Coordinates of C-alpha atoms in Angstrom, one line a residue:
Chain M
X1 CA 48.9 -39.6 -38.2
X2 CA 45.0 -40.9 -38.3
X3 CA 44.5 -44.1 -37.7
X4 CA 40.6 -45.5 -37.8
X5 CA 40.1 -48.8 -36.9
X6 CA 36.0 -50.5 -37.5
X7 CA 34.7 -47.1 -37.1
X8 CA 30.7 -47.5 -37.4
X9 CA 28.1 -44.7 -37.1
X10 CA 24.5 -45.2 -36.8
X11 CA 21.4 -42.6 -37.5
X12 CA 18.6 -43.7 -35.6
X13 CA 18.2 -47.5 -36.8
X14 CA 20.3 -47.1 -39.9
X15 CA 24.1 -47.5 -40.0
X16 CA 25.8 -44.3 -42.2
X17 CA 29.0 -46.4 -42.3
X18 CA 30.5 -49.7 -40.8
X19 CA 33.8 -51.1 -40.4
X20 CA 35.3 -48.4 -42.0
X21 CA 39.3 -48.7 -41.4
X22 CA 42.4 -47.0 -42.6
X23 CA 45.5 -45.7 -41.4
X24 CA 47.2 -42.5 -43.1
X25 CA 50.5 -41.9 -42.4
X26 CA 52.2 -38.3 -41.4
X27 CA 52.6 -36.2 -44.4
X28 CA 50.7 -37.6 -46.3
X29 CA 47.3 -36.7 -48.0
X30 CA 43.8 -38.7 -48.5
X31 CA 41.2 -37.4 -50.3
X32 CA 37.4 -39.1 -49.5
X33 CA 34.9 -39.9 -52.6
X34 CA 31.5 -41.2 -52.5
X35 CA 27.7 -40.4 -53.6
X36 CA 26.0 -37.7 -51.3
X37 CA 24.5 -39.2 -48.2
X38 CA 27.5 -41.8 -47.6
X39 CA 28.6 -40.2 -44.4
X40 CA 31.9 -38.7 -45.6
X41 CA 31.4 -35.6 -43.7
X42 CA 29.7 -37.7 -40.9
X43 CA 33.1 -39.7 -40.9
X44 CA 35.4 -36.4 -40.9
X45 CA 33.4 -35.0 -38.1
X46 CA 34.3 -38.2 -36.0
X47 CA 37.8 -38.0 -36.6
X48 CA 37.9 -34.3 -35.5
X49 CA 35.9 -35.2 -32.4
X50 CA 32.8 -33.9 -33.2
X51 CA 30.6 -36.8 -33.3
X52 CA 31.0 -39.8 -31.6
X53 CA 31.5 -43.1 -33.5
X54 CA 28.9 -46.1 -32.7
X55 CA 31.6 -48.3 -32.1
X56 CA 35.6 -48.4 -33.6
X57 CA 38.1 -46.0 -33.0
X58 CA 39.2 -43.0 -34.5
X59 CA 42.7 -41.8 -33.7
X60 CA 44.6 -38.6 -34.3
X61 CA 48.3 -37.8 -33.7
X62 CA 49.0 -34.0 -33.7
X63 CA 46.6 -31.2 -33.2
X64 CA 43.8 -30.8 -36.2
X65 CA 42.8 -28.2 -37.8
X66 CA 39.4 -28.2 -39.2
X67 CA 37.6 -26.5 -42.4
X68 CA 33.9 -27.2 -41.8
X69 CA 31.7 -27.3 -45.4
X70 CA 29.7 -24.2 -44.2
X71 CA 31.4 -21.1 -43.6
X72 CA 28.9 -18.5 -42.9
X73 CA 29.0 -16.9 -39.7
X74 CA 26.3 -15.0 -37.4
X75 CA 28.2 -11.5 -37.0
X76 CA 30.6 -9.7 -39.5
X77 CA 33.9 -10.0 -37.7
X78 CA 36.9 -8.7 -39.3
X79 CA 39.2 -11.3 -41.1
X80 CA 42.0 -11.1 -38.7
X81 CA 39.7 -11.3 -35.7
X82 CA 38.6 -14.5 -37.3
X83 CA 41.9 -15.8 -38.2
X84 CA 43.0 -15.1 -34.2
X85 CA 40.0 -17.4 -33.2
X86 CA 42.3 -20.8 -34.3
X87 CA 44.5 -19.3 -31.8
X88 CA 41.7 -20.6 -29.3
X89 CA 43.2 -23.9 -28.3
X90 CA 47.1 -22.0 -27.6
X91 CA 44.6 -19.3 -25.3
X92 CA 43.4 -20.1 -21.6
X93 CA 40.2 -19.7 -20.3
X94 CA 39.7 -15.6 -19.1
X95 CA 42.3 -14.6 -21.5
X96 CA 42.5 -13.0 -24.6
X97 CA 44.9 -13.6 -27.7
X98 CA 48.0 -11.8 -27.2
X99 CA 50.7 -9.7 -29.6
X100 CA 52.4 -13.3 -30.4
X101 CA 48.7 -15.2 -31.7
X102 CA 48.0 -11.9 -33.4
X103 CA 51.9 -12.1 -35.1
X104 CA 51.1 -15.8 -36.1
X105 CA 47.5 -15.2 -37.2
X106 CA 48.9 -12.2 -40.1
X107 CA 51.7 -14.5 -40.7
X108 CA 49.6 -17.3 -41.7
X109 CA 47.5 -14.8 -43.8
X110 CA 51.0 -13.5 -45.8
X111 CA 51.9 -17.3 -46.3
X112 CA 48.0 -17.7 -48.3
X113 CA 49.2 -14.8 -50.1
X114 CA 45.9 -12.6 -48.2
X115 CA 47.5 -10.7 -45.9
X116 CA 45.6 -7.9 -47.6
X117 CA 42.3 -8.7 -45.9
X118 CA 43.4 -8.8 -42.3
X119 CA 41.2 -5.2 -42.2
X120 CA 38.5 -6.6 -44.6
X121 CA 34.9 -7.8 -43.3
X122 CA 34.7 -11.6 -43.5
X123 CA 30.7 -11.8 -44.4
X124 CA 31.9 -9.1 -47.5
X125 CA 34.2 -11.6 -48.9
X126 CA 33.6 -13.9 -51.9
X127 CA 33.3 -17.8 -51.4
X128 CA 36.8 -18.5 -52.2
X129 CA 38.3 -15.6 -50.5
X130 CA 36.2 -17.1 -47.6
X131 CA 37.7 -20.7 -48.1
X132 CA 41.2 -18.9 -48.0
X133 CA 40.2 -17.5 -44.7
X134 CA 38.9 -20.6 -43.0
X135 CA 42.0 -22.6 -44.3
X136 CA 44.3 -19.8 -42.3
X137 CA 42.2 -20.0 -39.3
X138 CA 42.7 -23.7 -39.6
X139 CA 46.7 -23.0 -39.8
X140 CA 46.8 -20.6 -37.8
X141 CA 46.3 -23.1 -34.5
X142 CA 49.7 -24.4 -35.9
X143 CA 47.8 -27.8 -36.5
X144 CA 49.7 -31.1 -37.4
X145 CA 46.4 -32.4 -39.4
X146 CA 44.6 -30.4 -42.2
X147 CA 40.8 -32.2 -42.3
X148 CA 38.8 -30.4 -45.3
X149 CA 35.0 -31.2 -46.0
X150 CA 34.9 -30.7 -49.6
X151 CA 37.3 -27.2 -49.9
X152 CA 36.4 -26.9 -53.5
X153 CA 32.7 -27.0 -53.7
X154 CA 30.8 -24.2 -54.9
X155 CA 34.2 -22.6 -55.9
X156 CA 34.8 -21.0 -59.6
X157 CA 37.7 -22.8 -61.7
X158 CA 40.1 -20.1 -61.2
X159 CA 39.3 -20.4 -57.1
X160 CA 39.5 -24.0 -57.1
X161 CA 42.5 -23.8 -58.7
X162 CA 44.0 -21.5 -56.2
X163 CA 42.7 -23.5 -52.9
X164 CA 44.4 -26.9 -54.5
X165 CA 47.6 -24.9 -55.3
X166 CA 47.5 -23.5 -51.6
X167 CA 46.9 -26.9 -49.9
X168 CA 49.5 -28.6 -52.0
X169 CA 52.1 -26.0 -51.2
X170 CA 51.3 -25.9 -47.5
X171 CA 50.6 -29.5 -46.8
X172 CA 54.2 -30.6 -48.4
X173 CA 56.2 -27.3 -46.8
X174 CA 54.8 -28.2 -43.0
X175 CA 54.7 -31.9 -43.4
X176 CA 51.1 -31.6 -43.1
X177 CA 48.8 -34.7 -42.6
X178 CA 45.8 -33.7 -44.9
X179 CA 42.5 -35.5 -45.2
X180 CA 39.4 -33.9 -47.5
X181 CA 36.3 -35.1 -48.8
X182 CA 35.7 -34.1 -52.5
X183 CA 33.4 -34.6 -55.8
X184 CA 36.0 -34.1 -58.5
X185 CA 38.3 -36.9 -59.0
X186 CA 40.7 -34.5 -60.7
X187 CA 41.2 -32.9 -57.5
X188 CA 41.9 -36.4 -55.7
X189 CA 44.2 -37.1 -58.7
X190 CA 46.3 -34.0 -57.7
X191 CA 46.5 -33.9 -54.5
X192 CA 45.9 -37.3 -52.7
X193 CA 48.8 -40.2 -52.0
X194 CA 45.6 -42.5 -50.9
X195 CA 42.0 -42.2 -51.5
X196 CA 38.9 -43.7 -49.6
X197 CA 35.8 -44.7 -52.0
X198 CA 32.8 -44.7 -49.7
X199 CA 30.3 -47.2 -51.6
X200 CA 27.9 -48.1 -49.3
X201 CA 27.7 -48.4 -45.6
X202 CA 29.5 -51.7 -45.4
X203 CA 31.5 -51.4 -48.8
X204 CA 34.4 -49.2 -48.7
X205 CA 37.9 -49.4 -50.4
X206 CA 40.8 -47.7 -49.5
X207 CA 44.5 -47.7 -51.3
X208 CA 46.4 -45.8 -53.5
X209 CA 45.4 -43.0 -55.1
X210 CA 46.4 -44.2 -59.2
X211 CA 44.4 -47.5 -57.6
X212 CA 41.3 -46.3 -56.6
X213 CA 40.7 -43.3 -59.7
X214 CA 40.3 -45.7 -62.1
X215 CA 37.2 -45.9 -64.9
X216 CA 35.7 -49.4 -63.2
X217 CA 35.9 -48.1 -59.4
X218 CA 34.5 -44.6 -59.9
X219 CA 31.9 -46.2 -62.3
X220 CA 30.7 -48.8 -59.4
X221 CA 31.0 -45.9 -56.8
X222 CA 28.7 -43.5 -58.9
X223 CA 27.0 -45.9 -61.4
X224 CA 28.0 -43.6 -64.4
X225 CA 30.2 -44.5 -67.3
X226 CA 33.7 -42.8 -66.6
X227 CA 36.6 -42.5 -69.0
X228 CA 39.9 -42.0 -68.6
X229 CA 41.6 -39.4 -70.3
X230 CA 45.5 -38.9 -70.9
X231 CA 46.1 -35.2 -71.8
X232 CA 49.0 -33.2 -72.7
X233 CA 49.4 -29.8 -71.9
X234 CA 52.7 -27.7 -72.3
X235 CA 55.0 -30.9 -72.8
X236 CA 53.6 -32.5 -69.6
X237 CA 51.1 -35.3 -69.7
X238 CA 48.8 -36.2 -67.1
X239 CA 45.5 -38.6 -66.7
X240 CA 42.1 -37.4 -65.9
X241 CA 38.5 -38.7 -66.1
X242 CA 35.6 -37.5 -67.4
X243 CA 31.9 -38.7 -66.6
X244 CA 30.8 -39.4 -69.9
X245 CA 26.9 -38.1 -69.3
X246 CA 28.8 -34.9 -70.9
X247 CA 28.8 -36.9 -74.3
X248 CA 25.1 -37.1 -74.6
X249 CA 23.0 -35.2 -77.0
X250 CA 21.6 -32.3 -75.3
X251 CA 18.1 -32.1 -75.3
X252 CA 16.9 -30.2 -78.7
X253 CA 16.0 -26.8 -77.9
X254 CA 12.0 -26.5 -78.8
X255 CA 11.6 -24.4 -76.0
X256 CA 8.0 -22.2 -76.3
Chain N
X1 CA 52.5 -0.9 -39.5
X2 CA 54.1 -4.2 -37.5
X3 CA 53.2 -7.5 -38.0
X4 CA 52.3 -7.9 -34.5
X5 CA 49.6 -5.0 -34.3
X6 CA 46.2 -6.7 -33.0
X7 CA 44.3 -3.9 -34.9
X8 CA 44.9 -0.8 -37.1
X9 CA 45.6 2.8 -35.5
X10 CA 42.3 4.6 -36.7
X11 CA 40.2 1.5 -35.4
X12 CA 41.7 1.9 -31.9
X13 CA 41.4 5.7 -32.1
X14 CA 37.6 4.7 -32.5
X15 CA 37.0 2.0 -30.3
X16 CA 38.8 4.4 -27.5
X17 CA 37.5 7.3 -29.0
X18 CA 33.9 5.8 -28.4
X19 CA 34.4 4.6 -25.0
X20 CA 35.5 8.1 -24.2
X21 CA 32.9 9.9 -25.3
X22 CA 30.0 7.5 -23.8
X23 CA 31.7 7.7 -20.6
X24 CA 31.5 11.8 -21.1
X25 CA 27.7 11.6 -21.8
X26 CA 27.3 9.0 -18.6
X27 CA 28.7 11.8 -16.4
X28 CA 26.7 14.6 -18.0
X29 CA 23.7 12.1 -17.8
X30 CA 24.0 11.7 -14.3
X31 CA 24.8 15.3 -13.4
X32 CA 21.6 16.7 -15.7
X33 CA 19.5 13.8 -14.3
X34 CA 19.7 14.6 -10.5
X35 CA 18.2 17.7 -11.2
X36 CA 15.3 16.2 -13.2
X37 CA 12.3 15.1 -11.2
X38 CA 8.8 16.2 -9.6
X39 CA 11.0 18.4 -7.3
X40 CA 13.4 20.3 -9.8
X41 CA 16.7 21.3 -9.0
X42 CA 18.4 23.8 -10.7
X43 CA 21.9 22.3 -12.6
X44 CA 24.1 24.9 -10.8
X45 CA 22.7 24.0 -7.3
X46 CA 23.5 20.3 -8.0
X47 CA 27.2 21.2 -9.3
X48 CA 27.1 23.0 -5.8
X49 CA 25.9 20.1 -3.8
X50 CA 28.3 18.0 -5.5
X51 CA 31.1 19.3 -5.4
X52 CA 30.3 20.3 -1.2
X53 CA 31.2 16.9 -0.3
X54 CA 34.9 17.4 -1.5
X55 CA 35.3 21.0 -1.3
X56 CA 34.0 23.4 1.6
X57 CA 31.6 25.6 -0.4
X58 CA 29.5 28.3 0.8
X59 CA 25.9 26.9 1.1
X60 CA 23.7 28.5 -1.8
X61 CA 21.3 25.8 -2.0
X62 CA 18.2 24.8 0.3
X63 CA 19.1 21.4 2.5
X64 CA 16.0 20.1 1.2
X65 CA 17.7 20.1 -2.7
X66 CA 20.6 18.3 -0.9
X67 CA 18.8 15.8 0.1
X68 CA 16.6 15.4 -2.9
X69 CA 20.1 15.3 -4.9
X70 CA 22.2 13.2 -2.6
X71 CA 19.8 10.7 -0.4
X72 CA 17.2 9.8 -2.8
X73 CA 18.4 10.5 -6.7
X74 CA 21.6 9.7 -6.5
X75 CA 21.1 6.1 -5.6
X76 CA 18.6 5.8 -7.9
X77 CA 20.2 7.1 -10.6
X78 CA 23.0 4.7 -9.9
X79 CA 20.6 1.7 -9.9
X80 CA 19.2 2.9 -13.4
X81 CA 23.1 2.9 -14.7
X82 CA 23.9 -0.1 -13.0
X83 CA 20.8 -2.4 -14.4
X84 CA 21.1 -0.4 -17.8
X85 CA 24.9 -1.6 -18.0
X86 CA 24.1 -4.8 -16.6
X87 CA 21.0 -5.5 -18.6
X88 CA 23.4 -4.6 -21.9
X89 CA 26.2 -6.8 -20.9
X90 CA 23.9 -9.9 -20.1
X91 CA 22.2 -9.4 -23.5
X92 CA 25.9 -9.0 -25.6
X93 CA 26.8 -12.2 -24.2
X94 CA 24.0 -14.2 -24.8
X95 CA 23.6 -12.7 -28.3
X96 CA 27.1 -14.0 -28.7
X97 CA 27.1 -17.3 -26.9
X98 CA 23.4 -18.0 -28.7
X99 CA 25.2 -16.8 -32.1
X100 CA 22.0 -14.8 -32.6
X101 CA 21.3 -10.7 -32.6
X102 CA 18.0 -11.2 -31.4
X103 CA 18.0 -12.9 -28.2
X104 CA 18.1 -11.4 -24.5
X105 CA 17.7 -12.1 -21.1
X106 CA 13.8 -12.7 -21.5
X107 CA 13.6 -14.7 -24.3
X108 CA 16.0 -17.7 -23.0
X109 CA 13.8 -17.9 -19.8
X110 CA 16.1 -15.8 -16.7
X111 CA 13.9 -13.3 -16.6
X112 CA 10.8 -15.2 -15.7
X113 CA 12.4 -17.3 -13.2
X114 CA 13.9 -14.6 -11.7
X115 CA 10.5 -12.7 -11.4
X116 CA 9.0 -15.8 -9.7
X117 CA 12.1 -16.2 -7.3
X118 CA 11.3 -12.3 -6.5
X119 CA 7.7 -12.7 -6.2
X120 CA 8.2 -15.7 -3.9
X121 CA 10.8 -14.0 -2.0
X122 CA 8.2 -10.5 -1.4
X123 CA 5.8 -13.5 -0.2
X124 CA 7.3 -15.1 2.3
X125 CA 10.0 -12.6 3.4
X126 CA 11.2 -8.6 3.9
X127 CA 14.7 -9.6 3.4
X128 CA 16.5 -8.2 0.3
X129 CA 19.1 -10.3 0.8
X130 CA 16.3 -13.5 -0.1
X131 CA 14.6 -11.3 -2.8
X132 CA 18.1 -11.0 -4.8
X133 CA 19.1 -15.0 -3.9
X134 CA 15.6 -16.6 -4.9
X135 CA 16.0 -14.3 -8.0
X136 CA 19.2 -15.8 -9.0
X137 CA 18.5 -19.2 -8.3
X138 CA 15.2 -19.4 -10.1
X139 CA 16.8 -17.1 -12.8
X140 CA 19.6 -19.8 -12.9
X141 CA 17.0 -23.1 -12.8
X142 CA 14.7 -21.4 -15.4
X143 CA 17.9 -21.0 -17.7
X144 CA 18.6 -24.7 -17.1
X145 CA 15.3 -25.8 -18.0
X146 CA 15.4 -24.2 -21.0
X147 CA 19.0 -25.5 -22.3
X148 CA 18.0 -28.9 -21.5
X149 CA 14.8 -28.9 -23.2
X150 CA 16.1 -27.4 -26.1
X151 CA 19.6 -29.8 -26.5
X152 CA 18.8 -32.7 -28.9
X153 CA 21.6 -35.1 -29.3
X154 CA 24.1 -32.6 -27.6
X155 CA 23.2 -29.9 -29.1
X156 CA 20.7 -26.9 -28.8
X157 CA 19.2 -25.4 -32.2
X158 CA 18.6 -21.4 -32.1
X159 CA 15.1 -22.0 -32.8
X160 CA 14.4 -24.8 -29.9
X161 CA 16.1 -22.5 -27.9
X162 CA 13.6 -19.8 -27.9
X163 CA 10.8 -22.3 -28.6
X164 CA 11.7 -23.5 -24.9
X165 CA 12.5 -20.2 -23.6
X166 CA 8.5 -19.3 -24.6
X167 CA 7.4 -22.7 -22.8
X168 CA 9.7 -22.2 -19.7
X169 CA 8.7 -18.3 -19.6
X170 CA 4.9 -19.5 -19.7
X171 CA 5.5 -21.8 -17.0
X172 CA 6.8 -19.4 -14.5
X173 CA 4.5 -16.5 -15.5
X174 CA 1.8 -19.0 -14.2
X175 CA 4.0 -19.1 -11.1
X176 CA 4.2 -15.9 -10.9
X177 CA 0.0 -15.8 -11.2
X178 CA -0.2 -18.2 -8.3
X179 CA 1.9 -16.3 -6.2
X180 CA -0.1 -13.1 -6.9
X181 CA -3.0 -15.1 -6.1
X182 CA -2.5 -16.1 -3.0
X183 CA -0.8 -13.0 -2.0
X184 CA -2.4 -10.4 0.7
X185 CA -4.4 -8.3 -1.7
X186 CA -3.9 -5.3 1.0
X187 CA -0.2 -5.5 1.5
X188 CA 2.0 -7.9 -0.4
X189 CA 0.0 -8.5 -3.4
X190 CA 0.7 -4.4 -4.7
X191 CA 4.3 -4.8 -3.2
X192 CA 4.5 -7.5 -6.0
X193 CA 2.6 -6.0 -8.7
X194 CA 4.6 -3.0 -8.8
X195 CA 8.1 -4.4 -8.4
X196 CA 6.9 -6.9 -11.2
X197 CA 6.3 -3.6 -13.5
X198 CA 9.9 -2.6 -12.6
X199 CA 10.6 0.5 -11.2
X200 CA 13.7 2.1 -9.1
X201 CA 11.5 4.2 -7.3
X202 CA 12.7 2.3 -3.8
X203 CA 16.5 3.0 -4.2
X204 CA 18.5 3.4 -1.3
X205 CA 22.7 3.1 -1.0
X206 CA 22.1 -0.4 0.4
X207 CA 20.4 -1.2 -2.8
X208 CA 23.1 0.1 -4.9
X209 CA 25.8 -2.1 -3.2
X210 CA 23.3 -5.3 -3.7
X211 CA 22.7 -4.9 -6.8
X212 CA 26.3 -3.2 -7.9
X213 CA 28.4 -6.1 -6.2
X214 CA 26.7 -8.8 -8.5
X215 CA 26.7 -6.5 -11.8
X216 CA 30.2 -5.8 -11.5
X217 CA 31.2 -9.3 -10.9
X218 CA 29.2 -11.0 -13.7
X219 CA 30.0 -8.1 -16.0
X220 CA 33.7 -8.6 -15.4
X221 CA 33.5 -12.1 -15.7
X222 CA 31.8 -11.7 -19.1
X223 CA 34.1 -9.4 -20.0
X224 CA 37.2 -11.9 -19.1
X225 CA 35.7 -14.1 -22.0
X226 CA 35.5 -11.8 -24.7
X227 CA 37.5 -14.0 -26.8
X228 CA 35.7 -17.0 -25.9
X229 CA 32.3 -15.7 -26.6
X230 CA 34.0 -14.5 -30.1
X231 CA 34.8 -18.1 -30.6
X232 CA 31.6 -19.6 -29.3
X233 CA 29.3 -17.4 -31.6
X234 CA 31.1 -19.2 -34.4
X235 CA 29.0 -22.2 -33.3
X236 CA 29.5 -25.3 -31.5
X237 CA 31.4 -27.5 -33.8
X238 CA 33.7 -24.6 -35.0
X239 CA 34.6 -23.6 -31.8
X240 CA 35.0 -27.0 -30.4
X241 CA 37.2 -27.8 -33.3
X242 CA 39.3 -24.8 -32.4
X243 CA 39.8 -26.1 -29.0
X244 CA 37.5 -24.3 -26.9
X245 CA 36.0 -26.4 -24.2
X246 CA 32.4 -25.4 -25.3
X247 CA 30.0 -26.6 -22.4
X248 CA 32.5 -25.1 -19.7
X249 CA 32.7 -21.7 -21.6
X250 CA 28.8 -21.8 -22.1
X251 CA 28.4 -22.2 -18.7
X252 CA 30.7 -19.6 -17.0
X253 CA 29.3 -17.3 -19.3
X254 CA 25.2 -18.1 -18.6
X255 CA 26.0 -18.3 -14.9
X256 CA 27.5 -14.8 -15.2
X257 CA 24.3 -13.6 -16.7
X258 CA 21.9 -15.4 -14.6
X259 CA 23.9 -13.6 -11.7
X260 CA 23.5 -10.1 -13.3
X261 CA 20.2 -10.5 -14.9
X262 CA 19.0 -11.4 -11.2
X263 CA 20.6 -8.7 -9.6
X264 CA 18.9 -6.6 -11.8
X265 CA 15.2 -7.9 -11.6
X266 CA 15.9 -8.1 -7.9
X267 CA 16.3 -4.1 -7.7
X268 CA 14.3 -3.0 -10.1
X269 CA 12.0 -5.8 -11.1
X270 CA 11.7 -6.9 -14.6
X271 CA 12.8 -4.5 -17.0
X272 CA 12.8 -5.9 -20.5
X273 CA 14.2 -5.3 -24.0
X274 CA 17.2 -3.1 -22.8
X275 CA 19.1 -6.4 -23.0
X276 CA 17.8 -7.1 -26.4
X277 CA 18.0 -3.8 -28.5
X278 CA 21.1 -1.9 -26.8
X279 CA 23.8 -4.4 -27.5
X280 CA 22.1 -4.6 -31.2
X281 CA 22.5 -0.8 -31.4
X282 CA 26.5 -0.8 -29.7
X283 CA 26.9 -3.6 -32.0
X284 CA 26.2 -1.4 -35.1
X285 CA 28.6 1.3 -33.7
X286 CA 31.6 -0.8 -32.8
X287 CA 31.3 -4.1 -34.9
X288 CA 30.7 -7.6 -33.1
X289 CA 34.0 -8.0 -31.7
X290 CA 33.2 -8.4 -28.1
X291 CA 36.3 -6.5 -27.0
X292 CA 35.1 -3.1 -27.9
X293 CA 31.2 -4.2 -27.9
X294 CA 30.9 -5.5 -24.4
X295 CA 31.8 -2.0 -22.8
X296 CA 30.4 0.2 -25.2
X297 CA 27.6 -1.6 -24.6
X298 CA 27.1 -1.2 -20.9
X299 CA 28.1 2.5 -21.3
X300 CA 24.8 2.7 -23.6
X301 CA 22.6 0.8 -21.9
X302 CA 23.5 2.9 -18.5
X303 CA 22.8 6.3 -20.4
X304 CA 19.8 4.8 -22.0
X305 CA 18.4 3.7 -18.7
X306 CA 18.7 6.6 -17.0
X307 CA 17.4 8.5 -19.3
X308 CA 14.3 6.5 -19.5
X309 CA 14.0 6.9 -15.6
X310 CA 13.9 10.3 -15.5
X311 CA 11.2 10.2 -18.3
X312 CA 9.2 7.4 -15.8
X313 CA 9.3 10.1 -12.9
X314 CA 9.4 13.2 -14.3
X315 CA 7.1 13.3 -17.1
X316 CA 3.6 13.1 -15.3
X317 CA 2.7 13.7 -11.9
X318 CA 2.4 9.8 -11.1
X319 CA 5.5 7.5 -11.6
X320 CA 5.4 5.2 -14.2
X321 CA 6.7 1.7 -14.0
X322 CA 10.2 1.9 -16.0
X323 CA 9.3 -1.7 -17.6
X324 CA 6.6 -0.2 -19.5
X325 CA 8.4 2.7 -21.0
X326 CA 11.2 0.5 -21.9
X327 CA 8.6 -2.2 -23.4
X328 CA 6.7 0.3 -25.4
X329 CA 9.9 1.8 -26.9
X330 CA 11.8 -1.8 -27.4
X331 CA 9.4 -3.9 -29.0
X332 CA 8.8 -1.5 -31.9
X333 CA 12.7 -1.5 -32.1
X334 CA 12.6 -4.9 -31.9
X335 CA 9.9 -5.3 -34.7
X336 CA 12.1 -3.3 -37.0
X337 CA 15.4 -5.4 -36.5
X338 CA 13.7 -8.5 -36.4
X339 CA 12.5 -7.9 -40.1
X340 CA 16.2 -6.5 -40.9
X341 CA 18.0 -9.3 -39.8
X342 CA 14.9 -11.7 -41.4
X343 CA 17.6 -13.8 -43.2
X344 CA 20.3 -14.2 -40.7
X345 CA 20.2 -15.9 -37.3
X346 CA 17.4 -18.1 -36.7
X347 CA 16.0 -18.4 -40.0
X348 CA 19.3 -19.6 -41.7
X349 CA 19.5 -22.3 -38.6

């Protein structure tokens, strides 16, 4: 469970956000949406405990696994060595991970369908593969809360689908509480029970995903007209949200 | 393959194989080096002299050869090996903790602080224990200063760290200059100058113990922390989010590094570039996992400094300060590594 009350963060003299409050129940998934620079990452880091809040509280109940937005490394470690670092909280000072830790790391890779990566070099993996490894590392910590910062950004369609599928499957199977930021409303529609919209420093909206992911709310959030469509595919219907700038005529191709 | 395996059989074979080869090379280096110097001793005599310690062997060598090998060269070679191993371990740990393959004890101020401590100790006393104590104290102080300057809002960026290192080194270099300025030019000044240039010339078994204990102790701590150094090398935020006590872990490693560096500086002066270049070279052989890296770096560092010291004492009639040779070799290698790593480390910070 995550409980945030009257949280505020200040950067020098400016409030990044104030009065943020929500309660995410155990086993639920929440998505945070908002324009760049509204403090989504800052809020996540405050909840993880990496940044101190100016006022207010962010309480979490259970071990947190955190998947940051940046996932580059200074050294080219083997994937298994990276995932086993997820066990750091279970390994005492002056000690090293034991066979049990390596077993858990390998099992986690297997669950995500990437056991073949174990001996590969992390820095040689593609963006989607790296993201899976980072999720595996978080899960190897046996976390109860999973916090992800834009887990699907910079990924192609197939990798987006893969990450969403993995997150949906794992969170359900393990009863994980999941909190993630995203710029893609469809991803929130697919995964989230609850949604937090961060409009301005003092203007946030928290509620059920269906109530938050509407034409009006997203238009107000991004300042771009948004339209909701019903889509039918293979006998199933779903609603999806499309920004209307995609309908604008393209500039005529009179390039030199 | 069992799911509980830590690594694959070929990887394990390579790791232990490499360590084995390096141990053999180190042994051979020591043997060969015992014969090298202005007073050459044939290798079969070296063998016989060493075996003569354990078995009753007929005296085939001259007594002077035995004195040179056992009382002069052996402690000198052991100190060179300990210094090389210590500096390489210290460098490996620093590069991991600061997640940059291009830092070393010199860059983060430890060496210059220790240099001032040592120079000051030579100025005011003859005591070896004071020398090592002052070198450690000021090495640690310099590192603390660098760390404090470079931290902003609770974290230290790598660029700030390096710049703070330059500032601190400049300050302690000025203090060293003051020490030299006030030193007696007939007695203390030459002692300080030659000590600073780095040399293994005045080695004894007493000194072997004096440097050996802190180097071994510091290296043991670093090796025990090999997994924590791995985690720290992911960056502070990542490490903290994984549940590592970042500050405490880093301080344990840094104190161990300061202990090693100060011990080496007090026994041999400023021997630069070893802690920077050797870990990088070792990493090419072992990969970045500090479990494999630290022992390999220690062995390669030991072998390297033994041979550098061979050059120092045997290449020309006079003794060349070791620090000069390591700098002549290290600087170009560092320049090469810097260009190769131009898109990693600091520039991506």
